[in-house]
PDB file of C-alpha atoms in Angstrom:
ATOM      1  CA  MET A 219      16.478 -28.165 -18.564  1.00  0.00           C
ATOM      2  CA  SER A 220      12.868 -28.800 -19.526  1.00  0.00           C
ATOM      3  CA  GLU A 221      12.263 -30.715 -16.278  1.00  0.00           C
ATOM      4  CA  GLU A 222      13.530 -27.717 -14.267  1.00  0.00           C
ATOM      5  CA  ARG A 223      11.267 -25.441 -16.287  1.00  0.00           C
ATOM      6  CA  GLY A 224       8.318 -27.753 -15.632  1.00  0.00           C
ATOM      7  CA  ARG A 225       8.937 -27.640 -11.897  1.00  0.00           C
ATOM      8  CA  LEU A 226       9.164 -23.880 -11.986  1.00  0.00           C
ATOM      9  CA  ALA A 227       5.979 -23.605 -13.940  1.00  0.00           C
ATOM     10  CA  ALA A 228       4.176 -25.932 -11.509  1.00  0.00           C
ATOM     11  CA  TYR A 229       5.530 -23.947  -8.532  1.00  0.00           C
ATOM     12  CA  TRP A 230       4.337 -20.738 -10.175  1.00  0.00           C
ATOM     13  CA  GLU A 231       0.857 -22.176 -10.738  1.00  0.00           C
ATOM     14  CA  ARG A 232       0.688 -23.294  -7.094  1.00  0.00           C
ATOM     15  CA  GLN A 233       1.659 -19.818  -5.953  1.00  0.00           C
ATOM     16  CA  LEU A 234      -0.988 -18.233  -8.139  1.00  0.00           C
ATOM     17  CA  GLU A 235      -3.616 -20.629  -6.834  1.00  0.00           C
ATOM     18  CA  ARG A 236      -2.553 -19.868  -3.231  1.00  0.00           C
ATOM     19  CA  LEU A 237      -2.803 -16.099  -3.876  1.00  0.00           C
ATOM     20  CA  ASP A 238      -6.189 -16.547  -5.502  1.00  0.00           C
ATOM     21  CA  GLU A 239      -7.394 -18.467  -2.479  1.00  0.00           C
ATOM     22  CA  ILE A 240      -6.128 -15.758  -0.121  1.00  0.00           C
ATOM     23  CA  GLU A 241      -7.901 -13.173  -2.270  1.00  0.00           C
ATOM     24  CA  ARG A 242     -11.144 -15.118  -2.191  1.00  0.00           C
ATOM     25  CA  LYS A 243     -11.030 -15.217   1.617  1.00  0.00           C
ATOM     26  CA  ARG A 244     -10.010 -11.554   1.825  1.00  0.00           C
ATOM     27  CA  ALA A 245     -12.841 -10.504  -0.517  1.00  0.00           C
ATOM     28  CA  LEU A 246     -15.402 -11.854   2.008  1.00  0.00           C
ATOM     29  CA  ARG A 247     -14.007  -9.741   4.871  1.00  0.00           C
ATOM     30  CA  LEU A 248     -15.520  -6.442   5.961  1.00  0.00           C
ATOM     31  CA  PRO A 249     -18.535  -6.518   3.622  1.00  0.00           C
ATOM     32  CA  THR A 250     -20.219  -3.508   5.257  1.00  0.00           C
ATOM     33  CA  TRP A 251     -17.013  -1.412   4.915  1.00  0.00           C
ATOM     34  CA  ARG A 252     -16.878  -1.714   1.125  1.00  0.00           C
ATOM     35  CA  THR A 253     -17.978   1.809   0.462  1.00  0.00           C
ATOM     36  CA  ARG A 254     -16.189   4.797  -0.920  1.00  0.00           C
ATOM     37  CA  LYS A 255     -16.735   6.694   2.319  1.00  0.00           C
ATOM     38  CA  ARG A 256     -14.941   3.985   4.413  1.00  0.00           C
ATOM     39  CA  ARG A 257     -12.087   3.692   1.900  1.00  0.00           C
ATOM     40  CA  ARG A 258     -11.621   7.479   1.930  1.00  0.00           C
ATOM     41  CA  THR A 259     -11.581   7.516   5.692  1.00  0.00           C
ATOM     42  CA  LEU A 260      -8.895   4.852   5.713  1.00  0.00           C
ATOM     43  CA  SER A 261      -6.922   6.748   3.054  1.00  0.00           C
ATOM     44  CA  VAL A 262      -6.890   9.836   5.298  1.00  0.00           C
ATOM     45  CA  LEU A 263      -5.831   7.691   8.258  1.00  0.00           C
ATOM     46  CA  VAL A 264      -2.909   6.236   6.228  1.00  0.00           C
ATOM     47  CA  LEU A 265      -1.780   9.735   5.221  1.00  0.00           C
ATOM     48  CA  THR A 266      -2.155  10.886   8.843  1.00  0.00           C
ATOM     49  CA  GLY A 267      -0.011   7.970  10.078  1.00  0.00           C
ATOM     50  CA  ASN A 268       2.556   8.756   7.376  1.00  0.00           C
ATOM     51  CA  LEU A 269       2.627  12.416   8.469  1.00  0.00           C
ATOM     52  CA  ILE A 270       3.153  11.293  12.073  1.00  0.00           C
ATOM     53  CA  LEU A 271       6.078   9.150  10.903  1.00  0.00           C
ATOM     54  CA  ILE A 272       7.582  12.130   9.096  1.00  0.00           C
ATOM     55  CA  ILE A 273       7.206  14.287  12.181  1.00  0.00           C
ATOM     56  CA  GLY A 274       8.890  11.573  14.196  1.00  0.00           C
ATOM     57  CA  ALA A 275      11.800  11.370  11.706  1.00  0.00           C
ATOM     58  CA  ALA A 276      12.181  15.181  11.807  1.00  0.00           C
ATOM     59  CA  THR A 277      12.462  15.082  15.625  1.00  0.00           C
ATOM     60  CA  PHE A 278      14.992  12.225  15.711  1.00  0.00           C
ATOM     61  CA  ARG A 279      18.280  12.843  17.506  1.00  0.00           C
ATOM     62  CA  SER A 280      21.131  10.606  18.575  1.00  0.00           C
ATOM     63  CA  GLN A 281      19.257   9.771  21.787  1.00  0.00           C
ATOM     64  CA  PRO A 282      15.624   9.106  20.745  1.00  0.00           C
ATOM     65  CA  SER A 283      13.261  11.333  22.666  1.00  0.00           C
ATOM     66  CA  THR A 284       9.832  10.360  23.903  1.00  0.00           C
ATOM     67  CA  LEU A 285       8.260  12.433  21.080  1.00  0.00           C
ATOM     68  CA  PHE A 286      10.204  10.435  18.482  1.00  0.00           C
ATOM     69  CA  VAL A 287       9.210   7.058  19.980  1.00  0.00           C
ATOM     70  CA  VAL A 288       5.558   8.048  20.252  1.00  0.00           C
ATOM     71  CA  CYS A 289       5.458   9.486  16.735  1.00  0.00           C
ATOM     72  CA  TRP A 290       7.384   6.601  15.133  1.00  0.00           C
ATOM     73  CA  PHE A 291       5.481   3.769  16.702  1.00  0.00           C
ATOM     74  CA  GLY A 292       2.148   5.624  16.738  1.00  0.00           C
ATOM     75  CA  GLY A 293       2.582   6.465  13.043  1.00  0.00           C
ATOM     76  CA  CYS A 294       3.443   2.835  12.293  1.00  0.00           C
ATOM     77  CA  VAL A 295       0.333   1.585  14.057  1.00  0.00           C
ATOM     78  CA  VAL A 296      -2.022   4.122  12.455  1.00  0.00           C
ATOM     79  CA  ALA A 297      -0.527   3.951   8.947  1.00  0.00           C
ATOM     80  CA  GLY A 298       0.120   0.215   9.060  1.00  0.00           C
ATOM     81  CA  GLY A 299      -3.269  -0.800  10.347  1.00  0.00           C
ATOM     82  CA  SER A 300      -5.156   1.547   8.078  1.00  0.00           C
ATOM     83  CA  HIS A 301      -3.106   0.433   5.082  1.00  0.00           C
ATOM     84  CA  TYR A 302      -3.783  -3.225   5.860  1.00  0.00           C
ATOM     85  CA  LEU A 303      -7.533  -2.587   6.020  1.00  0.00           C
ATOM     86  CA  LEU A 304      -7.358  -0.488   2.856  1.00  0.00           C
ATOM     87  CA  ARG A 305      -5.646  -3.291   0.989  1.00  0.00           C
ATOM     88  CA  ILE A 306      -8.460  -5.634   2.034  1.00  0.00           C
ATOM     89  CA  LEU A 307     -11.043  -3.149   0.742  1.00  0.00           C
ATOM     90  CA  THR A 308      -9.285  -2.429  -2.571  1.00  0.00           C
ATOM     91  CA  GLY A 309      -8.910  -6.134  -3.202  1.00  0.00           C
ATOM     92  CA  LYS A 310      -6.600  -7.717  -5.762  1.00  0.00           C
ATOM     93  CA  MET A 311      -6.043  -4.365  -7.484  1.00  0.00           C
ATOM     94  CA  SER A 312      -3.613  -3.309  -4.804  1.00  0.00           C
ATOM     95  CA  GLY A 313      -1.730  -6.534  -4.356  1.00  0.00           C
ATOM     96  CA  GLY A 314      -2.567  -9.100  -7.032  1.00  0.00           C
ATOM     97  CA  PHE A 315      -0.760  -9.949 -10.246  1.00  0.00           C
ATOM     98  CA  SER A 316      -1.680  -7.914 -13.258  1.00  0.00           C
ATOM     99  CA  LEU A 317      -2.482 -11.097 -15.241  1.00  0.00           C
ATOM    100  CA  ARG A 318      -5.374 -11.865 -12.818  1.00  0.00           C
ATOM    101  CA  LEU A 319      -7.077  -8.474 -13.274  1.00  0.00           C
ATOM    102  CA  ASP A 320      -9.685  -7.552 -15.799  1.00  0.00           C
ATOM    103  CA  GLU A 321      -9.159  -4.664 -18.186  1.00  0.00           C
ATOM    104  CA  ARG A 322     -10.862  -2.079 -16.000  1.00  0.00           C
ATOM    105  CA  GLU A 323      -8.922  -3.137 -12.893  1.00  0.00           C
ATOM    106  CA  ARG A 324      -5.679  -3.261 -14.860  1.00  0.00           C
ATOM    107  CA  GLU A 325      -6.257   0.275 -16.141  1.00  0.00           C
ATOM    108  CA  TRP A 326      -6.970   1.591 -12.606  1.00  0.00           C
ATOM    109  CA  ARG A 327      -3.918  -0.116 -11.201  1.00  0.00           C
ATOM    110  CA  HIS A 328      -1.523   1.093 -13.931  1.00  0.00           C
ATOM    111  CA  ARG A 329      -2.784   4.700 -13.630  1.00  0.00           C
ATOM    112  CA  VAL A 330      -2.440   4.644  -9.842  1.00  0.00           C
ATOM    113  CA  THR A 331       0.995   2.972  -9.932  1.00  0.00           C
ATOM    114  CA  PHE A 332       2.358   5.600 -12.305  1.00  0.00           C
ATOM    115  CA  VAL A 333       1.138   8.492 -10.222  1.00  0.00           C
ATOM    116  CA  SER A 334       2.409   6.963  -6.953  1.00  0.00           C
ATOM    117  CA  TYR A 335       5.783   6.221  -8.580  1.00  0.00           C
ATOM    118  CA  GLN A 336       6.126   9.895  -9.641  1.00  0.00           C
ATOM    119  CA  ILE A 337       5.250  11.045  -6.126  1.00  0.00           C
ATOM    120  CA  LEU A 338       7.732   8.566  -4.640  1.00  0.00           C
ATOM    121  CA  VAL A 339      10.473  10.031  -6.795  1.00  0.00           C
ATOM    122  CA  VAL A 340       9.655  13.541  -5.526  1.00  0.00           C
ATOM    123  CA  LEU A 341       9.644  12.254  -1.941  1.00  0.00           C
ATOM    124  CA  MET A 342      13.074  10.701  -2.411  1.00  0.00           C
ATOM    125  CA  LEU A 343      14.383  14.014  -3.823  1.00  0.00           C
ATOM    126  CA  ILE A 344      13.019  15.724  -0.708  1.00  0.00           C
ATOM    127  CA  ALA A 345      14.867  13.134   1.421  1.00  0.00           C
ATOM    128  CA  VAL A 346      18.101  13.858  -0.440  1.00  0.00           C
ATOM    129  CA  PHE A 347      17.745  17.620  -0.005  1.00  0.00           C
ATOM    130  CA  TYR A 348      16.799  17.179   3.674  1.00  0.00           C
ATOM    131  CA  SER A 349      19.912  15.036   4.176  1.00  0.00           C
ATOM    132  CA  LEU A 350      22.093  17.643   2.458  1.00  0.00           C
ATOM    133  CA  ILE A 351      20.688  20.424   4.614  1.00  0.00           C
ATOM    134  CA  ILE A 352      21.254  18.573   7.919  1.00  0.00           C
ATOM    135  CA  ALA A 353      24.519  16.926   6.859  1.00  0.00           C
ATOM    136  CA  ASP A 354      26.664  19.247   9.046  1.00  0.00           C
ATOM    137  CA  THR A 355      24.539  18.863  12.146  1.00  0.00           C
ATOM    138  CA  GLU A 356      25.047  16.380  14.897  1.00  0.00           C
ATOM    139  CA  ASP A 357      24.074  12.859  13.684  1.00  0.00           C
ATOM    140  CA  GLY A 358      23.060  14.336  10.328  1.00  0.00           C
ATOM    141  CA  GLY A 359      23.484  10.993   8.529  1.00  0.00           C
ATOM    142  CA  VAL A 360      21.266   9.068  10.871  1.00  0.00           C
ATOM    143  CA  ARG A 361      18.633  11.780  10.878  1.00  0.00           C
ATOM    144  CA  GLY A 362      18.686  11.863   7.040  1.00  0.00           C
ATOM    145  CA  ALA A 363      18.299   8.084   6.953  1.00  0.00           C
ATOM    146  CA  MET A 364      15.295   8.259   9.296  1.00  0.00           C
ATOM    147  CA  MET A 365      13.649  10.870   7.094  1.00  0.00           C
ATOM    148  CA  ALA A 366      14.369   8.810   3.972  1.00  0.00           C
ATOM    149  CA  CYS A 367      12.792   5.810   5.668  1.00  0.00           C
ATOM    150  CA  ALA A 368       9.649   7.766   6.669  1.00  0.00           C
ATOM    151  CA  LEU A 369       9.315   9.208   3.166  1.00  0.00           C
ATOM    152  CA  LEU A 370       9.863   5.820   1.554  1.00  0.00           C
ATOM    153  CA  VAL A 371       7.085   4.289   3.704  1.00  0.00           C
ATOM    154  CA  THR A 372       4.870   7.221   2.708  1.00  0.00           C
ATOM    155  CA  GLY A 373       5.635   6.667  -0.978  1.00  0.00           C
ATOM    156  CA  THR A 374       5.007   2.952  -0.893  1.00  0.00           C
ATOM    157  CA  THR A 375       1.530   3.362   0.661  1.00  0.00           C
ATOM    158  CA  LEU A 376       0.409   5.991  -1.877  1.00  0.00           C
ATOM    159  CA  SER A 377      -0.911   3.529  -4.494  1.00  0.00           C
ATOM    160  CA  GLY A 378      -3.335   1.990  -1.974  1.00  0.00           C
ATOM    161  CA  VAL A 379      -4.307   5.479  -0.764  1.00  0.00           C
ATOM    162  CA  ILE A 380      -5.048   6.656  -4.305  1.00  0.00           C
ATOM    163  CA  LEU A 381      -7.035   3.508  -5.099  1.00  0.00           C
ATOM    164  CA  GLY A 382      -8.971   3.831  -1.877  1.00  0.00           C
ATOM    165  CA  TRP A 383      -9.814   7.451  -2.593  1.00  0.00           C
ATOM    166  CA  THR A 384     -10.756   7.026  -6.270  1.00  0.00           C
ATOM    167  CA  LEU A 385     -12.508   3.668  -6.522  1.00  0.00           C
ATOM    168  CA  PRO A 386     -16.288   3.799  -6.818  1.00  0.00           C
ATOM    169  CA  ASP A 387     -18.599   1.902  -4.515  1.00  0.00           C
ATOM    170  CA  ASP A 388     -18.881  -1.803  -5.138  1.00  0.00           C
ATOM    171  CA  ASP A 389     -21.934  -2.962  -7.105  1.00  0.00           C
ATOM    172  CA  PRO A 390     -24.656  -4.073  -4.682  1.00  0.00           C
ATOM    173  CA  GLU A 391     -25.702  -6.823  -7.090  1.00  0.00           C
ATOM    174  CA  ASP A 392     -22.366  -8.588  -6.340  1.00  0.00           C
ATOM    175  CA  PHE A 393     -23.491  -9.073  -2.764  1.00  0.00           C
ATOM    176  CA  ASP A 394     -26.998 -10.215  -3.729  1.00  0.00           C
ATOM    177  CA  GLU A 395     -25.711 -12.937  -6.027  1.00  0.00           C
ATOM    178  CA  GLY A 396     -23.220 -14.256  -3.464  1.00  0.00           C
ATOM    179  CA  VAL A 397     -20.294 -13.216  -5.554  1.00  0.00           C
ATOM    180  CA  ALA A 398     -17.438 -11.677  -3.549  1.00  0.00           C
ATOM    181  CA  PRO A 399     -16.432  -8.166  -4.719  1.00  0.00           C
ATOM    182  CA  ALA A 400     -12.938  -7.581  -6.075  1.00  0.00           C
TER     183      ALA A 400
END
């Protein structure tokens, strides 16, 4: 039993080291974008992409129309690409383990996670009510599932959006000393 535990602990340490290495590489990307203005722009783009996804889900029918396809894939590209860049700019706070964060970062992350969880719950309630309203229409189940999917994607991107909107600018001294920002 202890040998198995030792292997699991060693595996866990290797995973943490791998994630730290990825974070060190990611922290060096886009150094000129690490401003509040850029993060806020990306936050707005993520929300815009999510809104496009929701519009696509609302227009879904049994035979997908051109509007649905454009909205669904366009929203995925806009929201997905912006969210990826936003995660790079918010650093380990948006994707790292809580143990690896300092107290300030942990406090930001917990606050943002709680707020985004509450909003996600409200979005899922909206999806339930939407599904109930359209239940008697043609393909109501599939349309409700598409809306739930769009709202779930929106809810899962909210923590990064809130972090991107609220984080202050990085300290310029971090760049002068050669230390990568978090």
